[in-house]
mmCIF file with all atom_site columns, N, CA, C and O in Angstrom:
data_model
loop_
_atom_site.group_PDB
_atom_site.id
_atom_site.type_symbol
_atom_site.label_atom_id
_atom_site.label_alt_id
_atom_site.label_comp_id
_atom_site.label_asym_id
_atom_site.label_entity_id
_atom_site.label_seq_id
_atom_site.pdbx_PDB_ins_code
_atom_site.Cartn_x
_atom_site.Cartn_y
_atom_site.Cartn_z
_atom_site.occupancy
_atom_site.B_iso_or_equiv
_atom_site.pdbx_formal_charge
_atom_site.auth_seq_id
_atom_site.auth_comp_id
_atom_site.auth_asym_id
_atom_site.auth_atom_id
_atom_site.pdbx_PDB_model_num
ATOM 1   N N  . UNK A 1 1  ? 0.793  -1.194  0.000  1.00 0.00 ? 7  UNK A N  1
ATOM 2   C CA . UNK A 1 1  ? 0.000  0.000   0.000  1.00 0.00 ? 7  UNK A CA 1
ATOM 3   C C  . UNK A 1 1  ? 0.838  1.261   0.000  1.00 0.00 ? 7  UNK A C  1
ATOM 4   O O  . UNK A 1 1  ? 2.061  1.393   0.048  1.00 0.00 ? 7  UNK A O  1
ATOM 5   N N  . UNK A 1 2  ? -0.052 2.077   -0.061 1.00 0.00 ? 8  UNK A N  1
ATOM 6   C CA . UNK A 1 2  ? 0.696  3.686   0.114  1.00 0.00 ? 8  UNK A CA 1
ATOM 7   C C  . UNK A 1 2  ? 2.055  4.133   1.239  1.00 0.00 ? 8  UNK A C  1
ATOM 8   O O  . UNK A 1 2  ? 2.924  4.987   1.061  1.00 0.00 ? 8  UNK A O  1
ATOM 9   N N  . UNK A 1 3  ? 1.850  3.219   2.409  1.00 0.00 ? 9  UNK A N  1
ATOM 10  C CA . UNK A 1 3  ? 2.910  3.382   3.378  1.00 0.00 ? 9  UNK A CA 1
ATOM 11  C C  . UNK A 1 3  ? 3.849  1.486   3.801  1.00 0.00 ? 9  UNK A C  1
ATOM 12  O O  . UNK A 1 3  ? 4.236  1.108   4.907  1.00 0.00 ? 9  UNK A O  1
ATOM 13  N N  . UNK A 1 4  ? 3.914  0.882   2.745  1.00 0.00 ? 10 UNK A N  1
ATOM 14  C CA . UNK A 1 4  ? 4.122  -0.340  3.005  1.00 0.00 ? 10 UNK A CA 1
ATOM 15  C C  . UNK A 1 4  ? 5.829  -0.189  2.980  1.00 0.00 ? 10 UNK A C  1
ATOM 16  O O  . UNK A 1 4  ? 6.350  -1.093  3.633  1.00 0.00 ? 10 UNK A O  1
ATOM 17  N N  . UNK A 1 5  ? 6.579  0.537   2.510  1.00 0.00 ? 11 UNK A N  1
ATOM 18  C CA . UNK A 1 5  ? 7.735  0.614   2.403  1.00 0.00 ? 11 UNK A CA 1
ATOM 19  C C  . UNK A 1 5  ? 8.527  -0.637  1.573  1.00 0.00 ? 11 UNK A C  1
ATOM 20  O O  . UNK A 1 5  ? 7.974  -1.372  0.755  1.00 0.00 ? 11 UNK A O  1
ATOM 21  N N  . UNK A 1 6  ? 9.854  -0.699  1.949  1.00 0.00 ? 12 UNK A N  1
ATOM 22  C CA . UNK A 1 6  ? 10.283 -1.676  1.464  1.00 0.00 ? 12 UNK A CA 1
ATOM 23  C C  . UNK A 1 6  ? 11.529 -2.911  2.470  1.00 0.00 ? 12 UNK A C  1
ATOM 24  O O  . UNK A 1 6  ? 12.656 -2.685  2.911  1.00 0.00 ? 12 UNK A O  1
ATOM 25  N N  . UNK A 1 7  ? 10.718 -4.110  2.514  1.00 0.00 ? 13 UNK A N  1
ATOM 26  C CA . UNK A 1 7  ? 10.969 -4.901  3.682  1.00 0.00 ? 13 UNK A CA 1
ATOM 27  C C  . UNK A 1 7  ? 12.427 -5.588  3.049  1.00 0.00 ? 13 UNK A C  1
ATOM 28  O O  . UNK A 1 7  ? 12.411 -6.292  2.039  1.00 0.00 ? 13 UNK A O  1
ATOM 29  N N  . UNK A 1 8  ? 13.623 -5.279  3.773  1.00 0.00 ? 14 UNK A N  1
ATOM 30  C CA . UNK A 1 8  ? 14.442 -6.274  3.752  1.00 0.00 ? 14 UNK A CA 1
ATOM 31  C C  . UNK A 1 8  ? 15.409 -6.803  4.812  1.00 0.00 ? 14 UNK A C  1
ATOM 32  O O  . UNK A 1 8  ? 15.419 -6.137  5.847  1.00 0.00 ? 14 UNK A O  1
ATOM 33  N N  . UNK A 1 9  ? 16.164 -7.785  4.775  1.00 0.00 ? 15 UNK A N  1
ATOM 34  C CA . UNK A 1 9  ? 16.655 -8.491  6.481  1.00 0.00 ? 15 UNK A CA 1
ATOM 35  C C  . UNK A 1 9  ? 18.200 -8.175  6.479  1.00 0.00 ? 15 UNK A C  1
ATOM 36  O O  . UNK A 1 9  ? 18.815 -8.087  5.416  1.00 0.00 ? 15 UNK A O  1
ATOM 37  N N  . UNK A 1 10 ? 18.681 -8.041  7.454  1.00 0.00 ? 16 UNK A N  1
ATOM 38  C CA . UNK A 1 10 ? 20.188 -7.694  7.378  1.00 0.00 ? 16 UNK A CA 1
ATOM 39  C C  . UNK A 1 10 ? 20.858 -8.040  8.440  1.00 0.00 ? 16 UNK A C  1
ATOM 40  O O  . UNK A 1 10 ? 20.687 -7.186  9.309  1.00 0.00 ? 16 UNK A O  1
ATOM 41  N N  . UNK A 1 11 ? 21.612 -8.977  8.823  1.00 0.00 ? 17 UNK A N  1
ATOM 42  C CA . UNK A 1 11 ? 22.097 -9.638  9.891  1.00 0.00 ? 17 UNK A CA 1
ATOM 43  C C  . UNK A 1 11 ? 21.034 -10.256 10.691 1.00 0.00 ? 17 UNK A C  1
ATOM 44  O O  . UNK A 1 11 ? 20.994 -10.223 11.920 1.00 0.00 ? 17 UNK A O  1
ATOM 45  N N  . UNK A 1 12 ? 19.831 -11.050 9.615  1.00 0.00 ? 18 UNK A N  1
ATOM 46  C CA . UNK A 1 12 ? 19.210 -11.673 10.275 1.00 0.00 ? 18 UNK A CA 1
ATOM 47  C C  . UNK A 1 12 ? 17.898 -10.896 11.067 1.00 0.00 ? 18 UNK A C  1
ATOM 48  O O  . UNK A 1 12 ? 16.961 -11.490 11.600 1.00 0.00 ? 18 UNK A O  1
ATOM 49  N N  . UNK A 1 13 ? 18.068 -9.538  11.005 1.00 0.00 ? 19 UNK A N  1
ATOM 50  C CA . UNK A 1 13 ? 16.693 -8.683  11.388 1.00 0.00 ? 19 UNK A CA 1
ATOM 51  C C  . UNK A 1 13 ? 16.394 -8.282  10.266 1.00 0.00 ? 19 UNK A C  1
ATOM 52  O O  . UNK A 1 13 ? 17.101 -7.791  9.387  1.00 0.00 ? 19 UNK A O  1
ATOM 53  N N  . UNK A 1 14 ? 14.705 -8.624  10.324 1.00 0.00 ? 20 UNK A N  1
ATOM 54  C CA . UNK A 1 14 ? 13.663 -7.698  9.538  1.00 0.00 ? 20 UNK A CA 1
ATOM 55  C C  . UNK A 1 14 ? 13.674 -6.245  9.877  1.00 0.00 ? 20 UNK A C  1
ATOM 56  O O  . UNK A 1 14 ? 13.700 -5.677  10.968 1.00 0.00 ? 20 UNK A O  1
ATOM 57  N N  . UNK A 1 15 ? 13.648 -5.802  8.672  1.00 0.00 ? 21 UNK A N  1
ATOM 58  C CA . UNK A 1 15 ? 13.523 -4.300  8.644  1.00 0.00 ? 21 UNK A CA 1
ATOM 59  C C  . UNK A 1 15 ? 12.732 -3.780  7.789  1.00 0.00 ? 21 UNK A C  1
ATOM 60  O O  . UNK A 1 15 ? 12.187 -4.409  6.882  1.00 0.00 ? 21 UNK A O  1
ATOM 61  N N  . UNK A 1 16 ? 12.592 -2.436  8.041  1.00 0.00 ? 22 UNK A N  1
ATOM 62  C CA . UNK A 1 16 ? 11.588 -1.761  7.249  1.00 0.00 ? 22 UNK A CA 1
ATOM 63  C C  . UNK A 1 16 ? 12.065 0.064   6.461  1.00 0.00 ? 22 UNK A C  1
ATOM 64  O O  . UNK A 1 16 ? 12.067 1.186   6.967  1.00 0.00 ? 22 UNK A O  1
ATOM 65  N N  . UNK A 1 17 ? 12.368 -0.380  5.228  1.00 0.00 ? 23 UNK A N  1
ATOM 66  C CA . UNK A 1 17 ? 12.765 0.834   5.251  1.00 0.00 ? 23 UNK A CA 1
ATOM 67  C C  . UNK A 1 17 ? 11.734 2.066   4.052  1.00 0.00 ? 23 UNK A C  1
ATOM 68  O O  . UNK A 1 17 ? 11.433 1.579   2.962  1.00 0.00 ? 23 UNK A O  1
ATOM 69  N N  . UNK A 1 18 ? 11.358 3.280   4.284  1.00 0.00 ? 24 UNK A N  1
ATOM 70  C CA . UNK A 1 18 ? 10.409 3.978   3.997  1.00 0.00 ? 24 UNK A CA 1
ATOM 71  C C  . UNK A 1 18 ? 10.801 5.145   3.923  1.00 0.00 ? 24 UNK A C  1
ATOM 72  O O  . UNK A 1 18 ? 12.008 5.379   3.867  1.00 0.00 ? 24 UNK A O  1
ATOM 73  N N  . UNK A 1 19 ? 9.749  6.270   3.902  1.00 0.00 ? 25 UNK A N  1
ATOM 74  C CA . UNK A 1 19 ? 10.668 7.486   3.748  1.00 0.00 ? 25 UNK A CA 1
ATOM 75  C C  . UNK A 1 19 ? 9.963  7.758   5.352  1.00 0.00 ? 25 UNK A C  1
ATOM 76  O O  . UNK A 1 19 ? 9.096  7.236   6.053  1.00 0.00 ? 25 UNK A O  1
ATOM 77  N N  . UNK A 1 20 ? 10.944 8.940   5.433  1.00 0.00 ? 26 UNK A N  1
ATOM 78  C CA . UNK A 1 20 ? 11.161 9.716   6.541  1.00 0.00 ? 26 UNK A CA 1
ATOM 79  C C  . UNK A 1 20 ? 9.030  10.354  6.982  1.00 0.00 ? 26 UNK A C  1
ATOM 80  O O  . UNK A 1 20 ? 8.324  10.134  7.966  1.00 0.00 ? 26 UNK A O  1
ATOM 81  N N  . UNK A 1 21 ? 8.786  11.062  5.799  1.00 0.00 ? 27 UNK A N  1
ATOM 82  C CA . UNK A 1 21 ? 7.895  11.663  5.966  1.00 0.00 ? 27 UNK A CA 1
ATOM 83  C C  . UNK A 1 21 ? 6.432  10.498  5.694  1.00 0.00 ? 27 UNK A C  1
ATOM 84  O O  . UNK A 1 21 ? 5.376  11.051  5.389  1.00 0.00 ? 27 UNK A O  1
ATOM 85  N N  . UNK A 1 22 ? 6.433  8.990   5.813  1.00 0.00 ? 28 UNK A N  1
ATOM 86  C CA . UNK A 1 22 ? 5.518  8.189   6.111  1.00 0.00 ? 28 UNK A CA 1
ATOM 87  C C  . UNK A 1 22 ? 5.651  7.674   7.341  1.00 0.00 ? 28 UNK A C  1
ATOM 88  O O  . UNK A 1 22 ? 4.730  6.882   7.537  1.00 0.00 ? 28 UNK A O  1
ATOM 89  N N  . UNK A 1 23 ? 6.706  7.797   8.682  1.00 0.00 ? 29 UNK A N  1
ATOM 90  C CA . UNK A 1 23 ? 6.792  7.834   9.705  1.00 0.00 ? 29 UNK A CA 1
ATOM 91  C C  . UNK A 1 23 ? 5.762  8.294   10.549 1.00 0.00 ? 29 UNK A C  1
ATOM 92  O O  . UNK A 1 23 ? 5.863  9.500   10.778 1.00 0.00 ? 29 UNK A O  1
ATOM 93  N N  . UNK A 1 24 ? 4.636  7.639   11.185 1.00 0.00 ? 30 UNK A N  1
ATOM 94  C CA . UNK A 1 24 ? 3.577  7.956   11.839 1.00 0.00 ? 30 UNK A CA 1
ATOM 95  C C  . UNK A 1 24 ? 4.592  8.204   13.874 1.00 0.00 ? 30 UNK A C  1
ATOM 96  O O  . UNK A 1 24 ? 4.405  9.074   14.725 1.00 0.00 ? 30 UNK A O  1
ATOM 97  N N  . UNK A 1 25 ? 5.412  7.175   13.871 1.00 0.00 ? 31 UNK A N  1
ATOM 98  C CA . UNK A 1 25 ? 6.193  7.248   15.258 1.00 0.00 ? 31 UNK A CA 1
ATOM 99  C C  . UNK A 1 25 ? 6.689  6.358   15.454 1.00 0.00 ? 31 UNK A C  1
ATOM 100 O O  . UNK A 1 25 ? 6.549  5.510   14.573 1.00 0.00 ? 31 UNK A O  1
ATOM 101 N N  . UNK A 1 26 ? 7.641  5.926   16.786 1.00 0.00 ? 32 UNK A N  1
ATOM 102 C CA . UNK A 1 26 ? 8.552  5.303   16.595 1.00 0.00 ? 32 UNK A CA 1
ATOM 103 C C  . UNK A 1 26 ? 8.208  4.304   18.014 1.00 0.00 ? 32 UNK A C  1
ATOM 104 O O  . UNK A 1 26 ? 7.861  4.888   19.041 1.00 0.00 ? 32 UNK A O  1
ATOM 105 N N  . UNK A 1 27 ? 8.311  2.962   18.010 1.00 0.00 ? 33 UNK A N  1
ATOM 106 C CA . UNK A 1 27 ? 8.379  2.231   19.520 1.00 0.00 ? 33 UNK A CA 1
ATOM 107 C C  . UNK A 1 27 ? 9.798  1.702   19.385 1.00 0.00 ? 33 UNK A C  1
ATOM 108 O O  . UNK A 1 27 ? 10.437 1.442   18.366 1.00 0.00 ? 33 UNK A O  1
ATOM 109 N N  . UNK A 1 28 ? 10.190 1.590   20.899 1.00 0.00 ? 34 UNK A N  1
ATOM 110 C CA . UNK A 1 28 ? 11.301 1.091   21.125 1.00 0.00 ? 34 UNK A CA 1
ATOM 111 C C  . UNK A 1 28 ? 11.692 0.144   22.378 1.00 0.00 ? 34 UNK A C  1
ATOM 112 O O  . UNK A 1 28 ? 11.552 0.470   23.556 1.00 0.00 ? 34 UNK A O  1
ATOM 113 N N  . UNK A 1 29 ? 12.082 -0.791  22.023 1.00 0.00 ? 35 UNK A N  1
ATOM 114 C CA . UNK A 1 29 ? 12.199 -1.736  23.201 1.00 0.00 ? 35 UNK A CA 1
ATOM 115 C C  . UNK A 1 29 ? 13.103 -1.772  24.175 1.00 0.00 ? 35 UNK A C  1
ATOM 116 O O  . UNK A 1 29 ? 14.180 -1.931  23.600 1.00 0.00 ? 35 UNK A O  1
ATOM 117 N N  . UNK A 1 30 ? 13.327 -1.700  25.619 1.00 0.00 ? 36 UNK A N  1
ATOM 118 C CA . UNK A 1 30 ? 14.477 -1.810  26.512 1.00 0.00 ? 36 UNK A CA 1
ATOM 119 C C  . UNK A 1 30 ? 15.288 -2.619  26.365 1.00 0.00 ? 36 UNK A C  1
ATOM 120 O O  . UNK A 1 30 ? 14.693 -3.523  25.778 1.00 0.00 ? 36 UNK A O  1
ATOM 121 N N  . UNK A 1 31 ? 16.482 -2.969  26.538 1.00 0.00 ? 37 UNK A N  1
ATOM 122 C CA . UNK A 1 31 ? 17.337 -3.922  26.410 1.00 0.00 ? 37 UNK A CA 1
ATOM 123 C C  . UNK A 1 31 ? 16.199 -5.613  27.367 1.00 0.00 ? 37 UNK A C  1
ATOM 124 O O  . UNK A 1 31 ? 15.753 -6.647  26.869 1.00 0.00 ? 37 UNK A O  1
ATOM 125 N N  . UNK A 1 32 ? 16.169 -5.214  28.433 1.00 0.00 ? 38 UNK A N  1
ATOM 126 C CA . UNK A 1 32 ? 15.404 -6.383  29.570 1.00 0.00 ? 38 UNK A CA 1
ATOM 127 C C  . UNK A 1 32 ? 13.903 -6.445  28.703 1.00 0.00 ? 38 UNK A C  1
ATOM 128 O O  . UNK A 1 32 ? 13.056 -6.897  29.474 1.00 0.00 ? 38 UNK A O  1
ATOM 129 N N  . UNK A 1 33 ? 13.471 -6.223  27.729 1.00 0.00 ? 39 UNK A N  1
ATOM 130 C CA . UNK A 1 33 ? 12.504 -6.635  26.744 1.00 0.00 ? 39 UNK A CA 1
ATOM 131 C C  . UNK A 1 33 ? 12.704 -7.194  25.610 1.00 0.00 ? 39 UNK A C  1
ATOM 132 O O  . UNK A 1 33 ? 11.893 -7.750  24.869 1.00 0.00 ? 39 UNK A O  1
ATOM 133 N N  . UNK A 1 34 ? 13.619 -7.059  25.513 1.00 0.00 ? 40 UNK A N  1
ATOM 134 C CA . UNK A 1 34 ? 14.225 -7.315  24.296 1.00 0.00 ? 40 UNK A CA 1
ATOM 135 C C  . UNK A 1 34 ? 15.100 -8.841  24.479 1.00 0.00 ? 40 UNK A C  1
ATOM 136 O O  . UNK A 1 34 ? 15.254 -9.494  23.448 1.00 0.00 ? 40 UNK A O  1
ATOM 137 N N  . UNK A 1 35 ? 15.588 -9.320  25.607 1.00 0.00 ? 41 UNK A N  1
ATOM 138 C CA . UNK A 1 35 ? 15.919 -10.446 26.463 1.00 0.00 ? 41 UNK A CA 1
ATOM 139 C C  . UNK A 1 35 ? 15.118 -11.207 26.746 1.00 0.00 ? 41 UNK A C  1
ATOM 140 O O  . UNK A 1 35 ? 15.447 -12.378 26.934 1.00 0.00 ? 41 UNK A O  1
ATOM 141 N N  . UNK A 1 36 ? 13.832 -10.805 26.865 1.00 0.00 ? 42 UNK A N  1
ATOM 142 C CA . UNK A 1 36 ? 12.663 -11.786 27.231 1.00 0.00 ? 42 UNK A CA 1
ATOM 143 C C  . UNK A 1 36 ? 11.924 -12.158 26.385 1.00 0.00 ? 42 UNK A C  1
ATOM 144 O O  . UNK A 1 36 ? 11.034 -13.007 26.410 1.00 0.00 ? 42 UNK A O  1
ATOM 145 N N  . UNK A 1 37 ? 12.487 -11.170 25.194 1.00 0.00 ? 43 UNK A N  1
ATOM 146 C CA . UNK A 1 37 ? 11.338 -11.547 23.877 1.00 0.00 ? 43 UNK A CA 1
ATOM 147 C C  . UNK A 1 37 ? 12.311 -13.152 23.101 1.00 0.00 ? 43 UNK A C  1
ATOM 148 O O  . UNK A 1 37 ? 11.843 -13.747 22.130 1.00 0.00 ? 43 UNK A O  1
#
């Protein structure tokens, strides 16, 4: 779609890359969340 960007993996993480100005906001995980996930 209009904001789907373009998905590719790089050391094994999915990523998402798009432009700047389709950025609705950003989440971010703590390290101790990121351990449990």
């Amino acid at each position: 779609g209009k904001w789907s960007g373009t998905e590719v993996r790089i050391d094994g993480q999915d990523l998402l890359i798009m432009k700047e100005s389709d950025i609705m906001g950003v989440i971010e995980q703590s390290a101790e969340a990121q351990k449990a996930a």
